[in-house]
Coordinates of N, CA and C in Angstrom, one line a residue:
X1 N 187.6 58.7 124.9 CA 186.4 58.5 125.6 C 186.6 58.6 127.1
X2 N 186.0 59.5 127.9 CA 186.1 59.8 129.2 C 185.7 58.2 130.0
X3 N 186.6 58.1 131.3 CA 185.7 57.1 132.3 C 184.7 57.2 132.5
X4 N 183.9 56.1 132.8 CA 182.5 56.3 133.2 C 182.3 56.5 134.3
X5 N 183.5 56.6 134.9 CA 183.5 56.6 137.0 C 183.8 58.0 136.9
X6 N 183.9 58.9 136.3 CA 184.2 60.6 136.2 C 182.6 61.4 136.9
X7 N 181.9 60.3 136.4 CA 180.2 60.3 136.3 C 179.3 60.1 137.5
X8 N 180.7 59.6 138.6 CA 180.1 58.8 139.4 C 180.2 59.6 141.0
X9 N 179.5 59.4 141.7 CA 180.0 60.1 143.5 C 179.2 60.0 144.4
X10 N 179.6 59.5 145.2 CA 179.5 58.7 146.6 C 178.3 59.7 147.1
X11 N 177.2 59.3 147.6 CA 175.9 60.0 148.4 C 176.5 60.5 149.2
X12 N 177.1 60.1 150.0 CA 177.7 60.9 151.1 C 178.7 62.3 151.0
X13 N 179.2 62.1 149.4 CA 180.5 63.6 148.8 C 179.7 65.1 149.5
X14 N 180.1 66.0 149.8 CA 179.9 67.2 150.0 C 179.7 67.9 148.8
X15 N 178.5 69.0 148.8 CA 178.2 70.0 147.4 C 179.1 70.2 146.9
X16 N 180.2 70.8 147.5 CA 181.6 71.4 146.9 C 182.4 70.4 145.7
X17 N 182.5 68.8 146.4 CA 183.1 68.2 145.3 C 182.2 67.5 144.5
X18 N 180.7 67.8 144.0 CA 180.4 67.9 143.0 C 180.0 69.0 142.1
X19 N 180.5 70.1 142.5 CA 180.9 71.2 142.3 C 181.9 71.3 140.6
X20 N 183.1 70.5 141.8 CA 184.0 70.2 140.6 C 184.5 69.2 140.1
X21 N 183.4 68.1 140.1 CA 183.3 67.2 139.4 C 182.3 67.5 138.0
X22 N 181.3 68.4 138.2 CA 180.5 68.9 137.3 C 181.6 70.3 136.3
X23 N 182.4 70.6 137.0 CA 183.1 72.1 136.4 C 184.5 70.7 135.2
X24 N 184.6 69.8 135.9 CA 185.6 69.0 134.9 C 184.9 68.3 133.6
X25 N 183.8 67.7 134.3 CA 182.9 67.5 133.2 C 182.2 67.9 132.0
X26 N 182.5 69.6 132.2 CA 182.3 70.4 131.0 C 180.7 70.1 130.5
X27 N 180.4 70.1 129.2 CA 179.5 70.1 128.4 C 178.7 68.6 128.8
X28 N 178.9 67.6 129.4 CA 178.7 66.6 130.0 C 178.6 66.4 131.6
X29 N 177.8 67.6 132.0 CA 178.1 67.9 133.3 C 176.9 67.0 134.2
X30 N 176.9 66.2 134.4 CA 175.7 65.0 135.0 C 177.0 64.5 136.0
X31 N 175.9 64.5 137.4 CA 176.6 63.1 137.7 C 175.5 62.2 138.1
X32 N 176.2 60.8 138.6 CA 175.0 60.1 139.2 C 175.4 59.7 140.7
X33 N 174.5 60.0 141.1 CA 174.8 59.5 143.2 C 174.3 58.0 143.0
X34 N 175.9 57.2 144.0 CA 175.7 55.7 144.3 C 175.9 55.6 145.8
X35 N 175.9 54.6 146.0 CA 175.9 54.4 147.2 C 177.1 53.7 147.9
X36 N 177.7 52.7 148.7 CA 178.7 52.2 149.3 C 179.4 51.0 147.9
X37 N 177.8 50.6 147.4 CA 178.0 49.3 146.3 C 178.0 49.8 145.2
X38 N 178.1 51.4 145.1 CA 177.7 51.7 143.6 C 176.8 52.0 143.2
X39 N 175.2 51.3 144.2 CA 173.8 51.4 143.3 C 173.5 52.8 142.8
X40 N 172.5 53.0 142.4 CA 172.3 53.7 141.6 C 171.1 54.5 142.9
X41 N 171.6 55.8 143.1 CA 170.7 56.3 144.6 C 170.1 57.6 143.3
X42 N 170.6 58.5 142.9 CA 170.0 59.2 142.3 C 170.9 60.4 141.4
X43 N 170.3 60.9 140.7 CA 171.1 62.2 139.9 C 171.1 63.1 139.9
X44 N 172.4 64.5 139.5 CA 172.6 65.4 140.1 C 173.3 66.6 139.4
X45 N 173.0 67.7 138.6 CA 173.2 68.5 137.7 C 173.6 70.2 138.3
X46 N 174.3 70.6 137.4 CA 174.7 72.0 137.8 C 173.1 73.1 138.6
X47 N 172.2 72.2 138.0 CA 171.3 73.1 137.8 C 170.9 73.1 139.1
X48 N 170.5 71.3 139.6 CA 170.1 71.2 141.2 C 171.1 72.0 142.1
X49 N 172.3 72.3 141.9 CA 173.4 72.7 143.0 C 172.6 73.8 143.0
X50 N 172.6 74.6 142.0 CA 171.9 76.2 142.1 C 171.0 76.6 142.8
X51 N 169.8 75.6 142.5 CA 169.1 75.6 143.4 C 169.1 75.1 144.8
X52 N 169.9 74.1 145.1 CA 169.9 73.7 146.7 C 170.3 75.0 147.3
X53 N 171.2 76.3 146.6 CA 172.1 77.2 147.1 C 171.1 77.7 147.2
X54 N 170.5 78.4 146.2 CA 169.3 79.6 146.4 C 168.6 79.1 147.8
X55 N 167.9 78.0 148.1 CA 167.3 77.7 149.0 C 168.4 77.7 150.0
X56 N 169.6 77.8 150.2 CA 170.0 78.4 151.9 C 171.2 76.8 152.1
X57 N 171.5 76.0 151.7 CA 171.9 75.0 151.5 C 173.8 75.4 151.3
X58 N 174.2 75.2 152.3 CA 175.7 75.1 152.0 C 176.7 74.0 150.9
X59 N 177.8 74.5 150.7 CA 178.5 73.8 149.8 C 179.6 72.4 150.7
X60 N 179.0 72.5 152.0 CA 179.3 71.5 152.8 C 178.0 70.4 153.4
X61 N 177.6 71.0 153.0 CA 176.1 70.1 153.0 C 176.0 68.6 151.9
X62 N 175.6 67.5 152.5 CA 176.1 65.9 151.5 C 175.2 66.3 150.0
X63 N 175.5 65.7 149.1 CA 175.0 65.9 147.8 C 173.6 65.1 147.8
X64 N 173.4 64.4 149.1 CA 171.9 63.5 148.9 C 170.6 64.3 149.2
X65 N 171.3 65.8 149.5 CA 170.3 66.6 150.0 C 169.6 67.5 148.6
X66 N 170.0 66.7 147.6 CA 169.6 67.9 146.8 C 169.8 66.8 144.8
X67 N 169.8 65.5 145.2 CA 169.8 64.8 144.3 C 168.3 64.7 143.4
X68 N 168.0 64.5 142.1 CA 167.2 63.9 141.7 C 167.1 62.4 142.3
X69 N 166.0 61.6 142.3 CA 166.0 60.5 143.1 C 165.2 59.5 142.6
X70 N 164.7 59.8 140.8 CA 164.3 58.7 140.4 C 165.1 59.1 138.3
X71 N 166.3 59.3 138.5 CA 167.0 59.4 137.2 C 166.4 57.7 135.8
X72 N 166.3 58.5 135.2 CA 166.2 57.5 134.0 C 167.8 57.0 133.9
X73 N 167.6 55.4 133.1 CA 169.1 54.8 133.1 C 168.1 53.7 132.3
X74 N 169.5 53.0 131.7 CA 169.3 51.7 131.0 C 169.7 50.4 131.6
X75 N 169.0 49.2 131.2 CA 169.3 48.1 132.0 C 170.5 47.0 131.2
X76 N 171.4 46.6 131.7 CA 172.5 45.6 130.8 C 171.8 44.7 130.6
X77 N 172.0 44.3 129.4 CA 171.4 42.7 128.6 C 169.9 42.7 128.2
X78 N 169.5 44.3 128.4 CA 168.3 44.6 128.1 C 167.9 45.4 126.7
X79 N 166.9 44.3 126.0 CA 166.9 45.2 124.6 C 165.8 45.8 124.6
X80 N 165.6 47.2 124.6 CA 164.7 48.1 124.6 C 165.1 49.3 123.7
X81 N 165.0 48.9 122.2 CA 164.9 50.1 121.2 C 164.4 51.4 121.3
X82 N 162.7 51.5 121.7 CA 162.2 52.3 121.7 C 162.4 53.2 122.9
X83 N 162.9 52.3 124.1 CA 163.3 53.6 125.4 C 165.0 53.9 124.8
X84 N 165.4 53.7 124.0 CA 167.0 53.5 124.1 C 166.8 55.1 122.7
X85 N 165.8 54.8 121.4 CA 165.4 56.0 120.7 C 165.1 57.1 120.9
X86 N 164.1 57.1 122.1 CA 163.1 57.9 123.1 C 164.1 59.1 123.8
X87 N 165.3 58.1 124.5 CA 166.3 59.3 125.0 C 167.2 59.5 124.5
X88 N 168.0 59.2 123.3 CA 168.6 59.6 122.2 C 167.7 61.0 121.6
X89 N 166.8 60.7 120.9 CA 165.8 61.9 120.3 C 165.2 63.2 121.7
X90 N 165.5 62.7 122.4 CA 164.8 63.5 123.6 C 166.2 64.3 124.4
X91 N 165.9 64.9 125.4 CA 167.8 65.5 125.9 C 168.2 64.6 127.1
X92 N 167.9 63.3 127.2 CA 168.3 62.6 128.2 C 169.9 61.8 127.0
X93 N 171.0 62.8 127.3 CA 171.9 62.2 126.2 C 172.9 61.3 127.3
X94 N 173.1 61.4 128.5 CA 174.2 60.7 129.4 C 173.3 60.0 130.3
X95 N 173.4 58.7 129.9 CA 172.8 57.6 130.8 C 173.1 56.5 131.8
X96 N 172.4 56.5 132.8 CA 173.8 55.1 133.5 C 173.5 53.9 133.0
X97 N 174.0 52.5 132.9 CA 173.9 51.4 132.7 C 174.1 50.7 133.9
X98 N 173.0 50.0 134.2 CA 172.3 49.5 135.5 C 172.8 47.8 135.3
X99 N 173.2 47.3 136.7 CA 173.1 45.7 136.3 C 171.4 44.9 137.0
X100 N 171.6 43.6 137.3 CA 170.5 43.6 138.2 C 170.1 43.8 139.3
X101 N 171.7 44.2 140.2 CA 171.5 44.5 141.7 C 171.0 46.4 141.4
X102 N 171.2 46.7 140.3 CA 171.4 48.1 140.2 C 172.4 48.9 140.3
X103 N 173.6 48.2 140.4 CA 174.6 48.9 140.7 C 175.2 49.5 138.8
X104 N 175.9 50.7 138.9 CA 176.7 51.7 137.8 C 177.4 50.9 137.0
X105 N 177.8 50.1 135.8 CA 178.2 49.2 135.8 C 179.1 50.0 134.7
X106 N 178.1 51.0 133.7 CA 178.8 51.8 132.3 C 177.8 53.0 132.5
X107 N 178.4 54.2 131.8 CA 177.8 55.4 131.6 C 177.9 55.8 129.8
X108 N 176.7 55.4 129.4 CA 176.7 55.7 128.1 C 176.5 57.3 127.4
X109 N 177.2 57.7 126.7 CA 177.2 59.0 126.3 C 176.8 59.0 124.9
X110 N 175.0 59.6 124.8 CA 174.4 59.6 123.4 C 175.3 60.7 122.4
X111 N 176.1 61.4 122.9 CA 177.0 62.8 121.8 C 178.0 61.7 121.4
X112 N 178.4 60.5 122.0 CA 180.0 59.7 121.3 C 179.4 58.5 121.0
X113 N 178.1 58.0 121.2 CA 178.0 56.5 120.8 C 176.2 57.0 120.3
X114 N 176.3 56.1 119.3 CA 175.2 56.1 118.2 C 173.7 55.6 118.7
X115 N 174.2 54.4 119.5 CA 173.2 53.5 120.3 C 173.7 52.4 121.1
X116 N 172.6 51.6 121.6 CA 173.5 51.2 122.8 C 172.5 49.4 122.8
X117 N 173.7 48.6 121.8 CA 173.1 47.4 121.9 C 174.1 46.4 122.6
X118 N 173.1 45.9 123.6 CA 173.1 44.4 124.8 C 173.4 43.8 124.3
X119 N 174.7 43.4 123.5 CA 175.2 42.0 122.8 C 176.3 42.1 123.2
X120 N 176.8 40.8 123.6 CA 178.5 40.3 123.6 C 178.8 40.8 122.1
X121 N 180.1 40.7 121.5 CA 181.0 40.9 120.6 C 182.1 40.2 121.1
X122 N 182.3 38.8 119.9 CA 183.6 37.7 120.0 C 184.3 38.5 118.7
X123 N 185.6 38.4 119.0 CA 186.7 38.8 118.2 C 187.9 38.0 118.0
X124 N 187.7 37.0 116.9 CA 188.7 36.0 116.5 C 190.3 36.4 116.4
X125 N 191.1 36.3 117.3 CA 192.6 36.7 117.1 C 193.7 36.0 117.4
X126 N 193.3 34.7 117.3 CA 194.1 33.5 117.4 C 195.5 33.4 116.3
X127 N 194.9 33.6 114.8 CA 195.3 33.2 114.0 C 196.8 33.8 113.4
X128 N 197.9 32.9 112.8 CA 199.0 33.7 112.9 C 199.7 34.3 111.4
X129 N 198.4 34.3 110.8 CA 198.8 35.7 110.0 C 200.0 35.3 109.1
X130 N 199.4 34.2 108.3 CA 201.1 34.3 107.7 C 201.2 34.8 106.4
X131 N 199.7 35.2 106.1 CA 199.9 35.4 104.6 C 200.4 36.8 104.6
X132 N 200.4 37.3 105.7 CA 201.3 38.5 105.9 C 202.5 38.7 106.6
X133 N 203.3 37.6 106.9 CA 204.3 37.4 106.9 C 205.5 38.4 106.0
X134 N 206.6 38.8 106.5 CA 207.5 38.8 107.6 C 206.8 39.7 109.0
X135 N 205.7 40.6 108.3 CA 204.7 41.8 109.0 C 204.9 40.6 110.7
X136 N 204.3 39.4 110.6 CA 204.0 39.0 111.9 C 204.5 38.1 113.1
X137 N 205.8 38.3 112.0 CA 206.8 37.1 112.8 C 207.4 37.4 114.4
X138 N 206.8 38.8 114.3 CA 207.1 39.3 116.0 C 205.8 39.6 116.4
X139 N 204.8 39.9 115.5 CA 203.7 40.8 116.4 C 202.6 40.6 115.5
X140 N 201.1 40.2 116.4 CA 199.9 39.4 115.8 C 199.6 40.3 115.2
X141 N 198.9 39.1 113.9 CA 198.0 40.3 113.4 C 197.5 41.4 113.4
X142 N 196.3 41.1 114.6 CA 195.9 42.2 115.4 C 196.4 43.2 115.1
X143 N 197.4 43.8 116.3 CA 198.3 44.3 116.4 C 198.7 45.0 115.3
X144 N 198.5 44.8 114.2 CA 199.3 45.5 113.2 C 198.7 46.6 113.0
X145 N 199.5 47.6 112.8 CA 199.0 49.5 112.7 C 198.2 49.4 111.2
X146 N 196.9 50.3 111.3 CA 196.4 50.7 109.9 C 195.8 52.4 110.6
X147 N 197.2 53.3 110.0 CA 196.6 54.5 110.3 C 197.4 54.3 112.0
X148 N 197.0 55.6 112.9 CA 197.7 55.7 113.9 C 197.8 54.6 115.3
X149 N 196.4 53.0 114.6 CA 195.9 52.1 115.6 C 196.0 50.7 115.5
X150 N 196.2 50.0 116.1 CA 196.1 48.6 115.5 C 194.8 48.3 115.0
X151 N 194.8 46.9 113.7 CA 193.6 46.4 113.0 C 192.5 45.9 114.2
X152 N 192.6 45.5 115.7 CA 191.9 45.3 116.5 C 191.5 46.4 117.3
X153 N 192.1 47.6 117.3 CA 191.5 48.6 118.0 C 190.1 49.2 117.4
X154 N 191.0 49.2 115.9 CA 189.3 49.9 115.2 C 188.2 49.3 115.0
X155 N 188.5 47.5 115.2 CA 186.8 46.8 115.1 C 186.6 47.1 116.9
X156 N 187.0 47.2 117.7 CA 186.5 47.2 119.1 C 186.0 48.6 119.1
X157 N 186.7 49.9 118.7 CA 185.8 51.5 118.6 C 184.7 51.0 117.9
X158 N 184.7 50.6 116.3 CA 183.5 50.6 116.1 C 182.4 50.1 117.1
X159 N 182.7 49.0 117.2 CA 181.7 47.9 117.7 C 181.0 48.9 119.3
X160 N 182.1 49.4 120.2 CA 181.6 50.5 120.9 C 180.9 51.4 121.0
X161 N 181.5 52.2 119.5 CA 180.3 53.4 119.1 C 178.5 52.9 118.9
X162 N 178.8 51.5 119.0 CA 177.0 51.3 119.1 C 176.8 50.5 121.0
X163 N 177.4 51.0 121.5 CA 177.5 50.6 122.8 C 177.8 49.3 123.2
X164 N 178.3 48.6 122.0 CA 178.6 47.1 122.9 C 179.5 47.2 123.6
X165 N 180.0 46.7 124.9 CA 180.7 46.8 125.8 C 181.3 45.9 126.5
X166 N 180.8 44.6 126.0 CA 181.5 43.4 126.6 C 182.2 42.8 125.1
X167 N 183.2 42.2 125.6 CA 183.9 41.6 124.2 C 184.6 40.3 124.7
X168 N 184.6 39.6 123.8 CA 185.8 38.4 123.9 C 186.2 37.7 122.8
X169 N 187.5 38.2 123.6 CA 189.3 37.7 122.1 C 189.1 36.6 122.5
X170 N 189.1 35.8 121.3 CA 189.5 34.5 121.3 C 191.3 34.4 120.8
X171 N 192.4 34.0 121.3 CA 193.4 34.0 120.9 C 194.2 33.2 121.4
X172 N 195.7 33.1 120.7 CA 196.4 31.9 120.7 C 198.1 32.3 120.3
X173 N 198.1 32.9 119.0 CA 199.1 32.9 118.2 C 199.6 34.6 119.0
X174 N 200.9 34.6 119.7 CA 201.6 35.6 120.6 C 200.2 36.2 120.8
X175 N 199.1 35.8 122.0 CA 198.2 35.9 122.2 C 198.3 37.3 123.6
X176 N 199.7 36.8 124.3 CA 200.1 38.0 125.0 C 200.6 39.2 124.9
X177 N 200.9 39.6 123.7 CA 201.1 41.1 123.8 C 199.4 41.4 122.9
X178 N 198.5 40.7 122.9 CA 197.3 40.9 122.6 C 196.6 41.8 124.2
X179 N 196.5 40.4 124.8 CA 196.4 40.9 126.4 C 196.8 42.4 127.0
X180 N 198.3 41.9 126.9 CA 198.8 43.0 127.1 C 198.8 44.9 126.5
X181 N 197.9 44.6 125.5 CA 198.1 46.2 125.2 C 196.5 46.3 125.0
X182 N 195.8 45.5 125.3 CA 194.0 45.7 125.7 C 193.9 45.6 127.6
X183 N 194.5 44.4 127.6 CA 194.3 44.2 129.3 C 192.8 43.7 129.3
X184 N 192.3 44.6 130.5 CA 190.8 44.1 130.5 C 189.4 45.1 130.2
X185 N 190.1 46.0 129.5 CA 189.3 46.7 128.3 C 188.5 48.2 129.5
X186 N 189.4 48.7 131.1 CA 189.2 49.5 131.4 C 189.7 50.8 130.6
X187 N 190.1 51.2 129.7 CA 190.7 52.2 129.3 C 189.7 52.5 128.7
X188 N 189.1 51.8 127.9 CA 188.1 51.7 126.6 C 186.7 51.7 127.2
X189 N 186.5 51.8 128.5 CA 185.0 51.5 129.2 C 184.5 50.5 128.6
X190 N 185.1 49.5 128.5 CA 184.5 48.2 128.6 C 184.8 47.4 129.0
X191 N 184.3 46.2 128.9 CA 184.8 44.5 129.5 C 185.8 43.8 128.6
X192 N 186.7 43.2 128.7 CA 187.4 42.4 127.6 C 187.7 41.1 128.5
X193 N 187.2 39.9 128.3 CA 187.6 38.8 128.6 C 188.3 38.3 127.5
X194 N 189.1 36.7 127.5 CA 189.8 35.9 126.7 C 189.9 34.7 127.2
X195 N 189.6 33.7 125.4 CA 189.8 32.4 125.3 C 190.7 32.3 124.7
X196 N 191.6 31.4 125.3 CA 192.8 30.9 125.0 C 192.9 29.8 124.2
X197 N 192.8 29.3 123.0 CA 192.5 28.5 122.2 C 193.6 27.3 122.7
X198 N 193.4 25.9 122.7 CA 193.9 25.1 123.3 C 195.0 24.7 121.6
X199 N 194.3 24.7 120.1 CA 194.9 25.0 119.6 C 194.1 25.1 118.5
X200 N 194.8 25.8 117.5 CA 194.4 26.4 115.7 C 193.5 25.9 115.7
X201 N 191.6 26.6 115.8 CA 190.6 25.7 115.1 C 189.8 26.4 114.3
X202 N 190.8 27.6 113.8 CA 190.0 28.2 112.4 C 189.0 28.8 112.5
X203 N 188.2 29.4 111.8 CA 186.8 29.8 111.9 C 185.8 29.1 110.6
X204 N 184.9 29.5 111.1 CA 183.3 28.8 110.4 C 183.0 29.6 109.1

């Protein structure tokens, strides 16, 4: 899954380097203009470059001169099915994810993710796995490979492919090489926080 900052470029960038930010981008060739904070100033496609050119517009000329300036985007923690259907079914397939200041927060891509639901996702990984024992005696649960990934990789893709993006491990049992091979879920375009369980309290 590409960065979502691939997507992203400073109002101030020159034509040229979104040029080739749009030529790396391939078949996903959008970007979105932010500003010093990130906000969300406006959007900018192979097509507008063409045109800024035809009109007499150099490739040293700032990219605000030739942005779209009211781009559709989605709001975080906002459930809106029918605008979220609307441009799924329509060709609005790369969208930004807005916070409340409006700043870039996620760039959702309708061709890799199905839909795009505003919910936390808690992921219990505390527990230390003994019914699969000797398997865990160095390495959690989690962690354990099914196919080329660990058992926690593939509930966090799934859970992604429908755009959740914020998550939090709860864990405990070698809770750090958990950390350690997620971190803080920039790889993955998303958020990963963690509770550190004070100790063993099972689930419900």
């Amino acid at each position: 899954m590409r960065n979502y900052k691939d997507h992203l470029i400073p109002f101030n960038s020159q034509i040229i380097q979104a040029l080739v930010q749009l030529d790396f981008l391939a078949k996903d060739a959008i970007l979105f203009v932010v500003d010093e904070d990130e906000k969300l100033v406006g959007s900018l496609t192979d097509g507008d470059v063409r045109r800024g050119l035809i009109k007499g517009m150099s490739t040293s000329d700032p990219v605000s001169s030739i942005i779209q300036s009211s781009p559709r985007f989605l709001r975080k923690g906002e459930m809106d099915l029918k605008k979220v259907i609307e441009y799924r079914e329509g060709n609005f397939r790369i969208l930004p994810i807005l916070d409340k200041s409006d700043k870039v927060v996620n760039v959702i891509n309708f061709r890799e993710t199905r839909s795009y639901l505003p919910v936390d996702a808690v992921i219990m990984a505390g527990g230390k796995g003994t019914r699969l024992k000797p398997l865990t005696d160095l390495t959690p649960k989690p962690l354990l490979k099914v196919g080329d990934k660990p058992i926690m990789e593939h509930n966090l893709d799934r859970l992604a492919l429908y755009g959740i993006d914020d998550f939090w491990f709860s864990v405990k049992y070698l809770g750090e090489q958990i950390e350690s091979y997620f971190g803080n879920g920039e790889k993955k375009n998303v958020q990963i926080r963690y509770v550190w369980e004070d100790e063993p309290l099972g689930t419900i």
